[in-house]
PDB file of C-alpha atoms in Angstrom:
ATOM      1  CA  MET U   1     295.159 -58.885   3.136  1.00  0.00           C
ATOM      2  CA  ASN U   2     295.685 -55.767   5.191  1.00  0.00           C
ATOM      3  CA  ARG U   3     292.295 -54.655   6.445  1.00  0.00           C
ATOM      4  CA  LYS U   4     293.489 -51.083   6.903  1.00  0.00           C
ATOM      5  CA  LYS U   5     294.055 -50.758   3.148  1.00  0.00           C
ATOM      6  CA  TRP U   6     290.429 -51.368   2.213  1.00  0.00           C
ATOM      7  CA  PHE U   7     288.653 -50.123   5.370  1.00  0.00           C
ATOM      8  CA  LEU U   8     289.214 -46.416   4.657  1.00  0.00           C
ATOM      9  CA  PRO U   9     288.089 -46.498   0.975  1.00  0.00           C
ATOM     10  CA  VAL U  10     284.971 -48.489   1.911  1.00  0.00           C
ATOM     11  CA  LEU U  11     284.161 -46.071   4.730  1.00  0.00           C
ATOM     12  CA  MET U  12     284.554 -43.089   2.389  1.00  0.00           C
ATOM     13  CA  ALA U  13     282.338 -44.747  -0.224  1.00  0.00           C
ATOM     14  CA  LEU U  14     279.651 -45.393   2.376  1.00  0.00           C
ATOM     15  CA  MET U  15     279.791 -41.774   3.533  1.00  0.00           C
ATOM     16  CA  VAL U  16     279.451 -40.504  -0.036  1.00  0.00           C
ATOM     17  CA  PHE U  17     276.524 -42.853  -0.630  1.00  0.00           C
ATOM     18  CA  ALA U  18     274.791 -41.763   2.588  1.00  0.00           C
ATOM     19  CA  THR U  19     275.322 -38.096   1.762  1.00  0.00           C
ATOM     20  CA  SER U  20     273.984 -38.568  -1.769  1.00  0.00           C
ATOM     21  CA  ALA U  21     270.936 -40.468  -0.498  1.00  0.00           C
ATOM     22  CA  THR U  22     270.189 -37.772   2.085  1.00  0.00           C
ATOM     23  CA  TYR U  23     270.575 -35.038  -0.521  1.00  0.00           C
ATOM     24  CA  ALA U  24     268.183 -36.873  -2.838  1.00  0.00           C
ATOM     25  CA  GLN U  25     265.576 -36.926  -0.060  1.00  0.00           C
ATOM     26  CA  LEU U  26     266.031 -33.240   0.772  1.00  0.00           C
ATOM     27  CA  HIS U  27     264.314 -30.646  -1.408  1.00  0.00           C
ATOM     28  CA  PHE U  28     264.161 -26.868  -1.325  1.00  0.00           C
ATOM     29  CA  GLY U  29     261.460 -24.840  -2.992  1.00  0.00           C
ATOM     30  CA  VAL U  30     259.326 -21.731  -3.238  1.00  0.00           C
ATOM     31  CA  LYS U  31     255.735 -21.726  -2.015  1.00  0.00           C
ATOM     32  CA  GLY U  32     252.964 -19.212  -2.660  1.00  0.00           C
ATOM     33  CA  GLY U  33     249.224 -18.857  -2.881  1.00  0.00           C
ATOM     34  CA  VAL U  34     246.008 -17.294  -1.644  1.00  0.00           C
ATOM     35  CA  ASN U  35     244.720 -16.801   1.911  1.00  0.00           C
ATOM     36  CA  ILE U  36     241.009 -16.635   2.691  1.00  0.00           C
ATOM     37  CA  SER U  37     240.904 -15.543   6.319  1.00  0.00           C
ATOM     38  CA  THR U  38     238.557 -14.324   9.031  1.00  0.00           C
ATOM     39  CA  VAL U  39     238.492 -13.973  12.827  1.00  0.00           C
ATOM     40  CA  LYS U  40     236.070 -15.489  15.349  1.00  0.00           C
ATOM     41  CA  PHE U  41     235.523 -13.320  18.449  1.00  0.00           C
ATOM     42  CA  ASP U  42     234.287 -14.320  21.901  1.00  0.00           C
ATOM     43  CA  LYS U  43     231.126 -12.366  21.210  1.00  0.00           C
ATOM     44  CA  ASP U  44     229.543 -11.040  18.017  1.00  0.00           C
ATOM     45  CA  VAL U  45     230.821  -7.519  18.637  1.00  0.00           C
ATOM     46  CA  ILE U  46     232.169  -7.499  15.077  1.00  0.00           C
ATOM     47  CA  ALA U  47     230.302  -8.980  12.123  1.00  0.00           C
ATOM     48  CA  SER U  48     233.474 -10.472  10.659  1.00  0.00           C
ATOM     49  CA  ASP U  49     233.640 -11.872   7.156  1.00  0.00           C
ATOM     50  CA  ASN U  50     236.346 -13.309   4.913  1.00  0.00           C
ATOM     51  CA  ILE U  51     239.010 -11.276   3.182  1.00  0.00           C
ATOM     52  CA  THR U  52     241.520 -12.410   0.577  1.00  0.00           C
ATOM     53  CA  GLY U  53     245.265 -12.121   1.074  1.00  0.00           C
ATOM     54  CA  PHE U  54     248.355 -14.012  -0.052  1.00  0.00           C
ATOM     55  CA  HIS U  55     251.395 -15.935   1.183  1.00  0.00           C
ATOM     56  CA  ILE U  56     254.825 -16.526  -0.339  1.00  0.00           C
ATOM     57  CA  GLY U  57     258.244 -17.724   0.781  1.00  0.00           C
ATOM     58  CA  PRO U  58     260.875 -20.497   0.794  1.00  0.00           C
ATOM     59  CA  MET U  59     260.185 -24.046   1.971  1.00  0.00           C
ATOM     60  CA  ILE U  60     262.129 -27.217   2.691  1.00  0.00           C
ATOM     61  CA  GLU U  61     261.035 -30.859   2.568  1.00  0.00           C
ATOM     62  CA  PHE U  62     262.777 -33.962   3.891  1.00  0.00           C
ATOM     63  CA  MET U  63     261.187 -37.282   2.880  1.00  0.00           C
ATOM     64  CA  PRO U  64     263.352 -40.313   3.744  1.00  0.00           C
ATOM     65  CA  GLY U  65     260.348 -42.512   2.930  1.00  0.00           C
ATOM     66  CA  ALA U  66     256.580 -42.254   2.853  1.00  0.00           C
ATOM     67  CA  ILE U  67     256.724 -40.191   6.060  1.00  0.00           C
ATOM     68  CA  GLY U  68     258.756 -37.009   6.404  1.00  0.00           C
ATOM     69  CA  VAL U  69     258.622 -33.366   7.396  1.00  0.00           C
ATOM     70  CA  ASP U  70     258.356 -30.009   5.706  1.00  0.00           C
ATOM     71  CA  ALA U  71     258.735 -26.431   6.898  1.00  0.00           C
ATOM     72  CA  ALA U  72     258.420 -22.956   5.413  1.00  0.00           C
ATOM     73  CA  LEU U  73     259.060 -19.277   6.085  1.00  0.00           C
ATOM     74  CA  LEU U  74     256.081 -17.424   4.618  1.00  0.00           C
ATOM     75  CA  TYR U  75     255.204 -13.760   4.311  1.00  0.00           C
ATOM     76  CA  SER U  76     251.460 -14.018   4.882  1.00  0.00           C
ATOM     77  CA  GLN U  77     248.617 -11.482   4.759  1.00  0.00           C
ATOM     78  CA  LYS U  78     245.626 -12.249   6.986  1.00  0.00           C
ATOM     79  CA  GLY U  79     242.788 -10.446   8.747  1.00  0.00           C
ATOM     80  CA  PHE U  80     239.046 -10.041   8.313  1.00  0.00           C
ATOM     81  CA  LYS U  81     236.334  -7.727   7.022  1.00  0.00           C
ATOM     82  CA  ASP U  82     234.087  -5.862   9.450  1.00  0.00           C
ATOM     83  CA  GLU U  83     230.756  -6.000   7.607  1.00  0.00           C
ATOM     84  CA  ARG U  84     229.135  -3.503   9.946  1.00  0.00           C
ATOM     85  CA  ASP U  85     231.523  -0.703   9.051  1.00  0.00           C
ATOM     86  CA  ASN U  86     232.689  -2.164   5.714  1.00  0.00           C
ATOM     87  CA  GLU U  87     236.244  -1.999   7.025  1.00  0.00           C
ATOM     88  CA  ASN U  88     239.056  -4.339   5.937  1.00  0.00           C
ATOM     89  CA  VAL U  89     241.585  -5.262   8.618  1.00  0.00           C
ATOM     90  CA  LYS U  90     244.731  -6.676   6.992  1.00  0.00           C
ATOM     91  CA  ILE U  91     247.780  -7.689   9.004  1.00  0.00           C
ATOM     92  CA  ASN U  92     251.064  -9.007   7.597  1.00  0.00           C
ATOM     93  CA  TYR U  93     252.862 -11.852   9.352  1.00  0.00           C
ATOM     94  CA  ILE U  94     255.879 -14.090   8.991  1.00  0.00           C
ATOM     95  CA  ASP U  95     254.432 -17.593   9.365  1.00  0.00           C
ATOM     96  CA  VAL U  96     256.665 -20.552  10.298  1.00  0.00           C
ATOM     97  CA  PRO U  97     254.787 -23.850   9.770  1.00  0.00           C
ATOM     98  CA  VAL U  98     256.385 -27.231  10.534  1.00  0.00           C
ATOM     99  CA  ASN U  99     254.464 -30.304   9.380  1.00  0.00           C
ATOM    100  CA  LEU U 100     254.596 -34.058   9.597  1.00  0.00           C
ATOM    101  CA  LYS U 101     253.977 -35.241   6.034  1.00  0.00           C
ATOM    102  CA  ILE U 102     252.700 -38.489   4.547  1.00  0.00           C
ATOM    103  CA  LYS U 103     253.160 -38.947   0.805  1.00  0.00           C
ATOM    104  CA  LEU U 104     251.734 -41.837  -1.205  1.00  0.00           C
ATOM    105  CA  ALA U 105     254.161 -42.593  -4.034  1.00  0.00           C
ATOM    106  CA  MET U 106     252.302 -43.029  -7.319  1.00  0.00           C
ATOM    107  CA  PRO U 107     253.170 -42.510 -10.984  1.00  0.00           C
ATOM    108  CA  LEU U 108     252.968 -38.862 -12.056  1.00  0.00           C
ATOM    109  CA  VAL U 109     250.625 -37.708  -9.235  1.00  0.00           C
ATOM    110  CA  SER U 110     251.326 -38.502  -5.566  1.00  0.00           C
ATOM    111  CA  PRO U 111     248.723 -37.419  -2.978  1.00  0.00           C
ATOM    112  CA  TYR U 112     249.994 -36.187   0.385  1.00  0.00           C
ATOM    113  CA  PHE U 113     248.657 -35.235   3.796  1.00  0.00           C
ATOM    114  CA  ALA U 114     250.363 -32.940   6.280  1.00  0.00           C
ATOM    115  CA  ALA U 115     249.643 -31.527   9.729  1.00  0.00           C
ATOM    116  CA  GLY U 116     251.571 -29.605  12.334  1.00  0.00           C
ATOM    117  CA  PRO U 117     251.979 -26.409  14.336  1.00  0.00           C
ATOM    118  CA  TYR U 118     252.745 -22.926  13.087  1.00  0.00           C
ATOM    119  CA  MET U 119     253.931 -19.671  14.620  1.00  0.00           C
ATOM    120  CA  SER U 120     253.044 -16.178  13.361  1.00  0.00           C
ATOM    121  CA  PHE U 121     255.077 -12.998  13.919  1.00  0.00           C
ATOM    122  CA  LEU U 122     253.497  -9.642  13.082  1.00  0.00           C
ATOM    123  CA  VAL U 123     255.655  -7.615  10.693  1.00  0.00           C
ATOM    124  CA  GLY U 124     253.269  -5.167   8.995  1.00  0.00           C
ATOM    125  CA  GLY U 125     249.920  -3.435   9.200  1.00  0.00           C
ATOM    126  CA  ASP U 126     248.534  -1.289  11.984  1.00  0.00           C
ATOM    127  CA  LYS U 127     248.516  -2.875  15.431  1.00  0.00           C
ATOM    128  CA  VAL U 128     245.604  -0.656  16.540  1.00  0.00           C
ATOM    129  CA  TYR U 129     242.422   0.048  14.594  1.00  0.00           C
ATOM    130  CA  ASN U 130     239.754   2.536  15.676  1.00  0.00           C
ATOM    131  CA  PHE U 131     236.171   2.019  14.486  1.00  0.00           C
ATOM    132  CA  ILE U 132     233.158   4.264  14.765  1.00  0.00           C
ATOM    133  CA  GLY U 133     230.259   1.884  15.367  1.00  0.00           C
ATOM    134  CA  SER U 134     227.405   2.168  12.876  1.00  0.00           C
ATOM    135  CA  THR U 135     224.851   1.782  15.683  1.00  0.00           C
ATOM    136  CA  SER U 136     225.955   5.014  17.348  1.00  0.00           C
ATOM    137  CA  SER U 137     228.416   7.598  16.117  1.00  0.00           C
ATOM    138  CA  SER U 138     229.427   8.312  19.729  1.00  0.00           C
ATOM    139  CA  ILE U 139     230.671   4.756  20.333  1.00  0.00           C
ATOM    140  CA  GLN U 140     234.296   4.230  19.544  1.00  0.00           C
ATOM    141  CA  GLU U 141     235.785   0.747  19.432  1.00  0.00           C
ATOM    142  CA  GLN U 142     239.429  -0.187  19.336  1.00  0.00           C
ATOM    143  CA  LEU U 143     240.908  -3.345  17.880  1.00  0.00           C
ATOM    144  CA  LYS U 144     244.455  -4.468  18.678  1.00  0.00           C
ATOM    145  CA  ALA U 145     246.465  -7.049  16.750  1.00  0.00           C
ATOM    146  CA  LYS U 146     248.900  -9.119  18.811  1.00  0.00           C
ATOM    147  CA  SER U 147     252.561  -9.466  17.834  1.00  0.00           C
ATOM    148  CA  PHE U 148     252.611 -13.272  18.106  1.00  0.00           C
ATOM    149  CA  GLY U 149     250.212 -16.085  17.312  1.00  0.00           C
ATOM    150  CA  ALA U 150     250.208 -19.873  16.979  1.00  0.00           C
ATOM    151  CA  GLY U 151     247.967 -22.657  15.784  1.00  0.00           C
ATOM    152  CA  LEU U 152     247.670 -25.856  13.777  1.00  0.00           C
ATOM    153  CA  ASN U 153     247.675 -26.525  10.033  1.00  0.00           C
ATOM    154  CA  PHE U 154     245.941 -29.400   8.240  1.00  0.00           C
ATOM    155  CA  THR U 155     246.785 -29.930   4.564  1.00  0.00           C
ATOM    156  CA  VAL U 156     245.702 -32.213   1.753  1.00  0.00           C
ATOM    157  CA  GLY U 157     247.331 -31.999  -1.636  1.00  0.00           C
ATOM    158  CA  ALA U 158     249.090 -33.675  -4.549  1.00  0.00           C
ATOM    159  CA  GLU U 159     252.579 -33.684  -6.017  1.00  0.00           C
ATOM    160  CA  VAL U 160     252.983 -33.722  -9.797  1.00  0.00           C
ATOM    161  CA  VAL U 161     256.111 -35.303 -11.351  1.00  0.00           C
ATOM    162  CA  SER U 162     258.105 -34.749  -8.120  1.00  0.00           C
ATOM    163  CA  ARG U 163     258.460 -31.016  -8.712  1.00  0.00           C
ATOM    164  CA  LEU U 164     255.112 -29.253  -8.262  1.00  0.00           C
ATOM    165  CA  GLN U 165     252.943 -29.512  -5.130  1.00  0.00           C
ATOM    166  CA  VAL U 166     249.415 -28.134  -4.913  1.00  0.00           C
ATOM    167  CA  GLY U 167     247.626 -28.135  -1.565  1.00  0.00           C
ATOM    168  CA  LEU U 168     244.635 -26.911   0.418  1.00  0.00           C
ATOM    169  CA  THR U 169     245.326 -25.991   4.055  1.00  0.00           C
ATOM    170  CA  TYR U 170     243.011 -25.179   6.932  1.00  0.00           C
ATOM    171  CA  SER U 171     244.854 -23.010   9.470  1.00  0.00           C
ATOM    172  CA  TRP U 172     243.239 -23.121  12.915  1.00  0.00           C
ATOM    173  CA  GLY U 173     244.375 -20.359  15.242  1.00  0.00           C
ATOM    174  CA  LEU U 174     244.804 -21.397  18.877  1.00  0.00           C
ATOM    175  CA  THR U 175     245.914 -18.033  20.282  1.00  0.00           C
ATOM    176  CA  ASP U 176     243.984 -14.781  20.616  1.00  0.00           C
ATOM    177  CA  ASN U 177     245.600 -12.764  17.829  1.00  0.00           C
ATOM    178  CA  TYR U 178     243.167  -9.881  18.240  1.00  0.00           C
ATOM    179  CA  SER U 179     241.534  -8.099  21.154  1.00  0.00           C
ATOM    180  CA  GLU U 180     238.717  -5.556  20.894  1.00  0.00           C
ATOM    181  CA  PHE U 181     237.608  -3.002  23.445  1.00  0.00           C
ATOM    182  CA  ASP U 182     233.948  -2.058  23.124  1.00  0.00           C
ATOM    183  CA  SER U 183     233.217   1.217  24.920  1.00  0.00           C
ATOM    184  CA  ASN U 184     229.500   0.459  24.724  1.00  0.00           C
ATOM    185  CA  ASP U 185     229.705  -2.239  27.415  1.00  0.00           C
ATOM    186  CA  LEU U 186     233.242  -1.450  28.693  1.00  0.00           C
ATOM    187  CA  ASP U 187     234.425  -4.980  28.027  1.00  0.00           C
ATOM    188  CA  GLU U 188     237.211  -6.588  26.036  1.00  0.00           C
ATOM    189  CA  TYR U 189     236.736  -9.439  23.579  1.00  0.00           C
ATOM    190  CA  ARG U 190     239.302 -11.704  21.980  1.00  0.00           C
ATOM    191  CA  GLY U 191     239.470 -13.200  18.499  1.00  0.00           C
ATOM    192  CA  LYS U 192     241.168 -16.236  16.976  1.00  0.00           C
ATOM    193  CA  PRO U 193     242.124 -16.369  13.272  1.00  0.00           C
ATOM    194  CA  HIS U 194     240.787 -18.992  10.873  1.00  0.00           C
ATOM    195  CA  THR U 195     242.333 -19.244   7.416  1.00  0.00           C
ATOM    196  CA  TRP U 196     241.995 -21.361   4.286  1.00  0.00           C
ATOM    197  CA  MET U 197     245.146 -21.429   2.172  1.00  0.00           C
ATOM    198  CA  ILE U 198     245.413 -22.534  -1.445  1.00  0.00           C
ATOM    199  CA  SER U 199     249.094 -23.107  -2.225  1.00  0.00           C
ATOM    200  CA  ALA U 200     251.427 -24.137  -4.999  1.00  0.00           C
ATOM    201  CA  ALA U 201     255.079 -25.011  -4.401  1.00  0.00           C
ATOM    202  CA  VAL U 202     257.891 -25.615  -6.865  1.00  0.00           C
ATOM    203  CA  LEU U 203     260.650 -27.921  -5.577  1.00  0.00           C
ATOM    204  CA  PHE U 204     264.255 -27.928  -6.752  1.00  0.00           C
TER     205      PHE U 204
END
């Protein structure tokens, strides 16, 4: 039997099978939810509290087995509330998270855990905020939002019937996304974002 006659059809069949298997492990989807965010400064120059925002955007997941990766491109609203002046600071970002994901395959509901880095790019909201301190009307403070930030995400969630994922994420900012100049003591203080995210994603 001529090996050349059957080698090519077998090779093509294997390629089709491999492509189909990869496609079955690759899923696209849409992710959205609520952000509960605040900022921790070097010093208590601002009495920061939580504000509520949102996030939404496309995502991709590749799970060749119990361990895989996912990534997303999210329009995300973050910031904090200055309790002293009752001022809301809301900044809009494009967040790009990339996570290592562990999924426990179970009937109907499959729990998963994910963790990984993210990058944030400022796309909306004022970069500079001026406050009049409540302690003295002659003291003006200026807050600046940086154009880029980064940090780590930690997520726990569950997948329902292989199509709907619901998760809770703690987003820990590692960069100083905000800087504040306090004219009272002529010093500058930096702030890192901290965000809880409640998300739902529909996979296709």
